[in-house]
Amino acid sequence: MGLKFYTAFLLVLLIASAPVYSQSYGLGFAGHEVVQDKRTALDLSPERPLCFDRSFELSFDLSFMPGYADHFGYIFRLIDQEKRNIDLIYDMSFDENKHFKLIVGDKISDIAFDIDTNKLYKNWHTLKLKFDVDRQELIMFADGKYYKQKVSFKNNCYKIFLGANNYKDFSVKDVPPMNIKDVRITENDKVSYYWPLDEKGGTKVTEKIKGKDGLVINPIWIKKMHHDWELVKTFSVKGLASVALNAKKESLYVVTEDSLITYNVVSNGLSYMGYSSGKQRLFAGNQSIYDAGADKLFNFYIDQKLVVDFNFANKTWDKNYITPDVITNYWHPNKFYSAVDSSLYMVGGYGQYTYRRSIERYHFPDKKWTTIKASGDFTPRYLSALGAVKDGAYILGGYGSATGQQILNPKNIYDLNFYDVKHKTFKKIFELAPPAEEFAFANSMVINEKEDTYFALTFPNNSFNSSLQLIEGSLHSPTYKLVGNSIPYPFHDIYSFADLFYCPASKKFVAVVLFHEEKNNTTSVKVYTLSGPPEAAYAASTKGLSWKPAKYLLFLLPVLIITGLVIYRWKRKRFVKVKLQPLVDEPSAVETVVEQHENTIFLFGDLQLFDKEGEDITKYFSPLLRELFLVVLVYTIKWGRGISSEKLTEILWFDKTADSARNNRSVNIAKLKVILEKMDGLSDL
């Protein structure tokens, strides 16, 4: 997105939210889930051992990564100059209830304790190990208790490692999948060394007090995990596809024509379940939704007023769709399940050059469809984000028009509405200020009712090489901020689909990008995850450029100069004199000359068009409309008779079927004509 857009909204949320984000740092340790060479090793004394005059205390915060069966391994290892190791390990033995053990040399000490695993998954726990030289003992503080072990100290210099290490004869590779942050060494109640582990990347670990930086191998930086989306899975399926999330199991369902694909967010595993009921033909506009209350997966197709139910036990769909006569009337509708009346609601959508305002309701108890006539103002739209709550759903933004007709001034919409299920009403809450660069929304948004906030994915809908950007906003005021980095998004209107989900147990956001290749009838699926709470965006990202086909560029370049000279004849410039009233004691008025363009086209530099009133109408041109306009213009100037529909299809829609090319051509020519009606002298284009 544009730099102005990022800068304007980077700090709009209240300062009160800062403590939440301050916890999103630390170092993750890769353990048994990866091969030995990929495991994480942190060395806090890479150059020489750290030495202490008297007693000192080592402390740090620890948590476990959820979703792993094996957490056995070394949390830390200290090695003194007598070549004696002092280790804290996590022992996976199930016959004991003290899994944390302190090892001194080659013996298990009397210090052993346990912390509930569920607590370790969900929270940070501070562990402290005091080296009491005066009393010649080790004292461990953990989970509100302390434990002691008599130990003789002959020297007070140590090599300090966390996780794996490659140090001489003390090399270890057993590492639990864990997170550590805020490592401190304290002497005489004063912090001598502090490694917060708050880096965003790299292998250097900054020490804040004395500059004794550490080194890490194979780091998993938690701050990076809260800022950078990770592409966790990518694959292709035959035909169309749709997605739904089982938040309780943290499983993403990808519904395809011949199988149900399940991606588990925690284990990162992918599984396939073939249909016993045979192929389920999916059609454009189908979507899926998971009902947590009934523990059921549904797929629906509004055009046929049909909701089909998947049975996980026998791997069957209870119904099949029939081949439709026409392409869908409902691209990108929003949907939600309401427990208030046990119904599935479908809101808005687009099809046959029309934006929808309608609300379709499927009542599960009696399996009946109803078109709801909702009161309140709600602009027909699609490409909106919807987030369901107990009494209804919030609907944010979109793209549409006041009349619903595509040819009558369609535009981006930025209002937040609430649909009340019980009262069947729309209520507008507020409207976001138009951004520097227009954007639409992925299909769903995540609602945080406790904080009265929402998360949604935005994307510029005027280019193919677009990108998804997560925002966090307020449900009560038109403020929002950018969080995380961006996700590449190939946006080709009806062929693209993006959705956003949230897994509360692992606190992970899940973004899914679907792109249907009509030519070979395949859908690419990309799954991204981001740890929550997400970090505020570091800096503005650069929006991808939308490159025209090379064939088109080669054709256009030779005639640009000729075109520019001809267009110059069309251009008229007018200088308007504005007379300002003199201020007090000023001897005379001041005349200012303002340059104004009317009915003007600029081809060199960025394409710009000004209508007959002098308004810049360039913003109404999508990249495709720019290409269409320039191709028609060049052919009109060069040949004096315009361009044939066949040639236009060959240049701009060569990868489409005949029907699809015809539909695309008709829609975009209609859009272009509406825009050009604002200018004089272009009726023949």
Coordinates of N, CA, C and O in Angstrom, one line a residue, residues 258-330:
D258 N -13.4 -33.8 -5.0 CA -13.2 -35.3 -4.8 C -12.8 -35.6 -3.4 O -12.7 -36.8 -3.1
S259 N -12.4 -34.7 -2.6 CA -11.9 -35.0 -1.2 C -12.0 -33.8 -0.3 O -12.0 -32.6 -0.8
L260 N -12.0 -34.1 1.0 CA -11.9 -33.1 2.0 C -10.5 -33.0 2.5 O -10.0 -34.0 3.0
I261 N -9.8 -31.9 2.4 CA -8.4 -31.7 2.8 C -8.4 -31.0 4.1 O -9.1 -30.0 4.3
T262 N -7.7 -31.5 5.1 CA -7.7 -30.9 6.4 C -6.3 -30.5 6.8 O -5.4 -31.3 6.7
Y263 N -6.1 -29.2 7.1 CA -4.8 -28.7 7.6 C -4.9 -28.4 9.1 O -5.8 -27.6 9.5
N264 N -4.1 -29.0 9.9 CA -4.1 -28.8 11.3 C -3.1 -27.7 11.6 O -1.9 -27.8 11.3
V265 N -3.5 -26.6 12.2 CA -2.7 -25.4 12.5 C -1.6 -25.7 13.5 O -0.5 -25.2 13.3
V266 N -1.9 -26.5 14.5 CA -0.9 -26.8 15.5 C 0.2 -27.8 15.1 O 1.4 -27.5 15.2
S267 N -0.2 -28.9 14.5 CA 0.8 -29.9 14.0 C 1.4 -29.6 12.7 O 2.3 -30.3 12.3
N268 N 0.7 -28.7 11.9 CA 1.2 -28.4 10.6 C 1.0 -29.6 9.6 O 1.6 -29.6 8.6
G269 N 0.1 -30.5 10.0 CA -0.1 -31.7 9.2 C -1.2 -31.5 8.2 O -2.2 -30.7 8.4
L270 N -1.2 -32.2 7.1 CA -2.1 -32.1 6.0 C -2.7 -33.5 5.8 O -1.9 -34.5 5.6
S271 N -4.0 -33.7 5.7 CA -4.6 -35.0 5.5 C -5.7 -34.9 4.5 O -6.3 -33.9 4.3
Y272 N -5.9 -36.0 3.8 CA -6.9 -36.1 2.7 C -8.0 -37.2 3.0 O -7.6 -38.3 3.4
M273 N -9.2 -36.8 2.8 CA -10.3 -37.8 3.0 C -11.2 -37.8 1.7 O -11.9 -36.9 1.4
G274 N -11.0 -38.9 1.0 CA -11.8 -39.1 -0.2 C -13.3 -39.3 0.1 O -13.7 -39.9 1.1
Y275 N -14.2 -38.8 -0.8 CA -15.6 -39.0 -0.6 C -16.1 -40.4 -0.9 O -15.9 -40.8 -2.1
S276 N -16.8 -41.0 0.0 CA -17.4 -42.3 -0.3 C -18.7 -42.1 -1.2 O -19.1 -43.0 -1.9
S277 N -19.3 -40.9 -1.2 CA -20.5 -40.6 -1.9 C -20.1 -40.2 -3.4 O -21.0 -39.9 -4.2
G278 N -18.9 -40.3 -3.8 CA -18.5 -39.9 -5.1 C -18.2 -38.4 -5.3 O -18.2 -37.7 -4.3
K279 N -17.9 -38.0 -6.5 CA -17.5 -36.6 -6.7 C -18.6 -35.7 -6.4 O -19.8 -35.9 -6.8
Q280 N -18.3 -34.6 -5.7 CA -19.2 -33.5 -5.4 C -18.8 -32.3 -6.3 O -17.9 -31.6 -6.0
R281 N -19.5 -32.1 -7.4 CA -19.2 -31.0 -8.3 C -19.5 -29.7 -7.6 O -20.6 -29.4 -7.1
L282 N -18.5 -28.8 -7.6 CA -18.6 -27.5 -7.0 C -18.7 -26.5 -8.1 O -18.0 -26.6 -9.1
F283 N -19.5 -25.4 -7.9 CA -19.7 -24.4 -8.9 C -19.3 -23.0 -8.3 O -19.2 -22.8 -7.1
A284 N -19.1 -22.1 -9.3 CA -18.6 -20.8 -8.9 C -19.6 -20.1 -7.9 O -20.8 -20.1 -8.2
G285 N -19.1 -19.6 -6.9 CA -19.9 -19.0 -5.8 C -20.2 -19.8 -4.7 O -20.8 -19.3 -3.7
N286 N -19.8 -21.1 -4.7 CA -20.0 -22.0 -3.5 C -19.1 -21.5 -2.4 O -18.0 -21.1 -2.6
Q287 N -19.6 -21.7 -1.2 CA -18.8 -21.5 0.0 C -19.1 -22.5 1.1 O -20.1 -23.2 1.0
S288 N -18.2 -22.6 2.0 CA -18.3 -23.6 3.1 C -18.3 -22.9 4.5 O -17.8 -21.8 4.6
I289 N -18.9 -23.5 5.4 CA -19.0 -23.0 6.8 C -19.0 -24.1 7.8 O -19.7 -25.2 7.5
Y290 N -18.4 -24.0 8.9 CA -18.4 -25.0 9.9 C -19.2 -24.5 11.1 O -19.0 -23.4 11.6
D291 N -20.2 -25.4 11.6 CA -21.0 -25.0 12.7 C -20.4 -25.7 13.9 O -20.6 -27.0 14.1
A292 N -19.8 -25.0 14.8 CA -19.2 -25.6 16.0 C -20.2 -26.2 16.9 O -20.0 -27.3 17.6
G293 N -21.4 -25.6 17.0 CA -22.4 -26.2 17.9 C -22.9 -27.6 17.5 O -23.0 -28.5 18.4
A294 N -23.1 -27.7 16.2 CA -23.6 -29.0 15.7 C -22.4 -29.9 15.3 O -22.6 -31.1 15.0
D295 N -21.2 -29.4 15.3 CA -20.0 -30.1 14.9 C -20.2 -30.6 13.5 O -20.0 -31.8 13.2
K296 N -20.6 -29.7 12.6 CA -20.9 -30.1 11.2 C -20.3 -29.2 10.2 O -20.2 -28.0 10.5
L297 N -19.9 -29.7 9.1 CA -19.4 -28.9 8.0 C -20.5 -28.8 6.9 O -21.0 -29.8 6.4
F298 N -20.7 -27.6 6.4 CA -21.7 -27.4 5.3 C -21.1 -26.7 4.2 O -20.1 -25.9 4.3
N299 N -21.6 -27.0 3.0 CA -21.2 -26.2 1.8 C -22.6 -25.7 1.2 O -23.6 -26.4 1.3
F300 N -22.6 -24.5 0.7 CA -23.8 -24.0 0.2 C -23.6 -23.3 -1.2 O -22.6 -22.8 -1.5
Y301 N -24.7 -23.3 -1.9 CA -24.7 -22.6 -3.3 C -26.1 -21.9 -3.4 O -27.1 -22.5 -3.5
I302 N -26.0 -20.6 -3.2 CA -27.2 -19.8 -3.1 C -28.1 -19.9 -4.3 O -29.4 -20.0 -4.2
D303 N -27.6 -19.9 -5.5 CA -28.3 -20.0 -6.8 C -29.3 -21.1 -6.8 O -30.4 -21.0 -7.3
Q304 N -28.9 -22.3 -6.2 CA -29.8 -23.5 -6.2 C -30.5 -23.6 -4.9 O -31.2 -24.7 -4.7
K305 N -30.4 -22.6 -4.0 CA -31.0 -22.7 -2.7 C -30.8 -24.1 -2.1 O -31.7 -24.8 -1.7
L306 N -29.5 -24.4 -1.9 CA -29.1 -25.7 -1.5 C -27.9 -25.6 -0.5 O -26.9 -25.0 -0.7
V307 N -28.1 -26.3 0.7 CA -27.1 -26.5 1.7 C -26.8 -27.9 1.8 O -27.7 -28.7 2.1
V308 N -25.6 -28.4 1.6 CA -25.2 -29.8 1.7 C -24.4 -30.0 3.0 O -23.6 -29.2 3.4
D309 N -24.6 -31.2 3.6 CA -24.1 -31.5 4.9 C -23.1 -32.7 4.7 O -23.4 -33.7 4.1
F310 N -21.8 -32.5 5.3 CA -20.8 -33.5 5.2 C -20.8 -34.4 6.4 O -20.8 -33.9 7.6
N311 N -20.9 -35.7 6.2 CA -20.8 -36.7 7.3 C -19.4 -37.2 7.5 O -18.9 -37.9 6.6
F312 N -18.7 -36.8 8.6 CA -17.3 -37.2 8.7 C -17.2 -38.7 9.0 O -16.2 -39.3 8.6
A313 N -18.2 -39.3 9.6 CA -18.1 -40.7 9.9 C -18.1 -41.6 8.6 O -17.2 -42.5 8.5
N314 N -19.0 -41.4 7.7 CA -19.0 -42.2 6.5 C -18.5 -41.5 5.3 O -18.6 -42.0 4.1
K315 N -18.0 -40.3 5.4 CA -17.3 -39.5 4.4 C -18.2 -39.2 3.2 O -17.8 -39.4 2.0
T316 N -19.4 -38.8 3.5 CA -20.4 -38.5 2.4 C -21.0 -37.2 2.5 O -21.2 -36.6 3.6
W317 N -21.4 -36.6 1.4 CA -22.3 -35.4 1.3 C -23.7 -35.9 1.1 O -24.0 -36.9 0.4
D318 N -24.7 -35.2 1.8 CA -26.1 -35.7 1.8 C -26.8 -35.4 0.5 O -27.9 -35.9 0.2
K319 N -26.3 -34.4 -0.3 CA -26.9 -34.0 -1.5 C -25.8 -33.6 -2.6 O -24.7 -33.5 -2.2
N320 N -26.3 -33.5 -3.8 CA -25.4 -33.1 -4.9 C -26.0 -31.9 -5.6 O -27.2 -31.8 -5.7
Y321 N -25.1 -31.0 -6.1 CA -25.6 -29.9 -7.0 C -25.8 -30.4 -8.4 O -25.3 -31.4 -8.8
I322 N -26.7 -29.6 -9.1 CA -26.9 -29.9 -10.5 C -26.2 -28.8 -11.3 O -25.9 -27.7 -10.8
T323 N -25.8 -29.1 -12.5 CA -25.1 -28.1 -13.4 C -26.0 -26.9 -13.6 O -27.1 -27.0 -14.1
P324 N -25.6 -25.7 -13.3 CA -26.4 -24.5 -13.4 C -26.5 -24.0 -14.9 O -25.6 -24.3 -15.7
D325 N -27.6 -23.3 -15.2 CA -27.8 -22.8 -16.6 C -26.9 -21.6 -16.8 O -26.4 -21.4 -18.0
V326 N -26.7 -20.8 -15.8 CA -25.9 -19.6 -16.0 C -24.9 -19.5 -14.8 O -25.1 -20.2 -13.8
I327 N -23.9 -18.7 -15.0 CA -22.9 -18.5 -13.9 C -23.6 -17.8 -12.7 O -24.6 -17.2 -12.9
T328 N -23.0 -17.9 -11.6 CA -23.7 -17.5 -10.3 C -24.1 -16.1 -10.3 O -23.5 -15.2 -10.9
N329 N -25.1 -15.8 -9.5 CA -25.5 -14.4 -9.2 C -24.9 -13.9 -7.9 O -25.2 -12.8 -7.4
Y330 N -24.1 -14.8 -7.2 CA -23.6 -14.5 -5.9 C -22.2 -14.8 -5.7 O -21.8 -15.8 -5.1

